[in-house]
Coordinates of C-alpha atoms in Angstrom, one line a residue:
Q397 CA -6.6 1.3 -15.2
G398 CA -7.3 -0.4 -12.0
R399 CA -9.4 1.7 -9.1
L400 CA -7.0 -0.1 -6.3
V401 CA -3.2 0.4 -7.6
E402 CA -0.9 -1.3 -5.2
S403 CA 2.8 0.1 -5.5
G404 CA 6.0 -0.3 -3.5
G405 CA 6.9 -4.1 -3.5
G406 CA 9.9 -6.2 -3.8
S407 CA 12.5 -8.4 -2.7
V408 CA 14.1 -7.8 0.8
Q409 CA 16.3 -9.8 3.5
T410 CA 14.9 -11.2 6.9
G411 CA 15.0 -8.2 9.1
G412 CA 14.4 -5.6 6.4
S413 CA 11.7 -3.1 6.2
L414 CA 9.2 -2.3 2.8
K415 CA 6.4 0.0 2.5
L416 CA 3.8 -0.8 0.3
S417 CA 1.5 2.0 -1.2
C418 CA -2.5 1.6 -2.6
T419 CA -4.3 4.7 -4.4
T420 CA -7.4 4.4 -5.1
T421 CA -10.8 6.3 -5.8
V422 CA -12.1 9.3 -3.8
Y423 CA -15.4 6.8 -3.7
F424 CA -13.1 4.0 -2.2
F425 CA -11.1 6.2 0.2
T426 CA -14.3 8.1 1.8
Q427 CA -16.6 5.4 1.7
C428 CA -15.0 2.0 2.7
T429 CA -13.1 0.4 4.8
M430 CA -9.3 0.1 3.9
G431 CA -7.3 -2.8 4.0
W432 CA -4.2 -5.1 3.1
Y433 CA -4.5 -8.7 2.4
R434 CA -1.4 -11.5 1.3
Q435 CA -1.6 -15.0 0.0
A436 CA 1.5 -16.7 0.2
P437 CA 2.1 -19.9 -2.3
G438 CA -0.3 -22.5 -2.2
K439 CA -2.2 -20.8 1.0
E440 CA -5.5 -19.1 0.8
R441 CA -5.6 -15.4 0.9
E442 CA -5.3 -13.8 4.6
W443 CA -6.3 -10.7 6.0
V444 CA -3.4 -8.8 7.2
S445 CA -4.8 -4.6 8.4
S446 CA -7.3 -2.7 8.1
I447 CA -8.3 1.2 8.5
Q448 CA -11.5 2.8 8.7
R449 CA -12.3 6.1 7.4
D450 CA -12.4 7.3 10.8
G451 CA -8.5 6.1 11.0
T452 CA -8.8 2.9 13.5
T453 CA -6.6 0.4 12.8
T454 CA -7.0 -3.2 13.3
Y455 CA -4.4 -6.1 12.4
A456 CA -3.8 -9.7 12.2
D457 CA -2.3 -10.9 15.5
S458 CA 0.5 -12.8 13.6
L459 CA 2.2 -9.8 12.3
N460 CA 3.1 -9.3 16.2
G461 CA 3.0 -5.7 15.7
R462 CA 5.7 -5.3 13.1
F463 CA 3.6 -3.4 10.4
E464 CA 1.5 0.0 10.5
I465 CA -1.2 0.9 8.0
S466 CA -1.5 4.1 7.4
Q467 CA -3.6 6.7 5.1
D468 CA -3.0 10.1 3.6
N469 CA -6.1 11.7 2.9
S470 CA -5.0 14.3 0.2
K471 CA -3.4 11.4 -2.0
N472 CA -6.6 9.0 -1.4
A473 CA -3.6 6.6 -0.5
I474 CA -2.9 3.7 2.2
Y475 CA 0.0 2.7 3.1
L476 CA 1.1 -0.7 4.5
Q477 CA 4.8 -0.3 6.4
M478 CA 6.2 -3.5 7.4
V479 CA 9.7 -3.9 9.2
S480 CA 11.7 -6.8 10.6
L481 CA 10.3 -8.9 7.8
R482 CA 10.5 -12.9 8.6
T483 CA 10.3 -14.9 5.1
E484 CA 7.0 -16.3 6.2
D485 CA 5.9 -12.7 5.1
T486 CA 6.3 -13.6 1.5
A487 CA 3.1 -13.2 -0.2
V488 CA 1.9 -11.3 -2.7
Y489 CA 0.2 -8.2 -1.3
F490 CA -3.4 -7.0 -2.2
C491 CA -4.8 -3.8 -1.4
A492 CA -9.1 -4.3 -0.4
A493 CA -11.8 -2.0 -0.1
E494 CA -14.4 -3.6 1.4
K495 CA -17.8 -2.3 3.9
C496 CA -18.6 0.1 1.7
G497 CA -21.9 1.2 3.0
P498 CA -24.5 -1.5 2.5
T499 CA -22.8 -3.5 0.1
S500 CA -21.0 -6.9 1.2
A501 CA -18.4 -6.5 -1.8
Q502 CA -14.8 -6.6 -1.6
Y503 CA -12.6 -4.7 -4.2
W504 CA -9.0 -5.8 -4.9
G505 CA -6.3 -4.3 -6.2
Q506 CA -4.0 -6.8 -8.9
G507 CA -1.8 -7.6 -6.1
I508 CA 2.1 -7.0 -5.4
Q509 CA 5.0 -9.4 -4.8
V510 CA 6.5 -9.4 -1.7
T511 CA 9.6 -11.5 -1.3
V512 CA 11.6 -12.0 2.1
S513 CA 14.8 -14.2 1.5
S514 CA 17.0 -15.6 4.2

């Protein structure tokens, strides 16, 4: 079983919404910056959003405020609420744990498909 497990992906039409979830271990959740990345077909993986252990959130400028990252401390989980989805949001979305203390390693979930169609 993976240490970062995504769920909630699927197919929606443009303008629709999806909420991704990522459950992880206590260690990752309490010691690492958690975040979301995505990789569209034929493109490199790109950073989407992060949430630090103190709750500070950051977002890629390209999202134009359409996505919101959040966390549930009781479930060791983070979420990505996506609204006003566009076809260009189509990608495999990955949950990530990084900046875990002194290490620069990144840890990844298996990825989950989000498809937005017009």
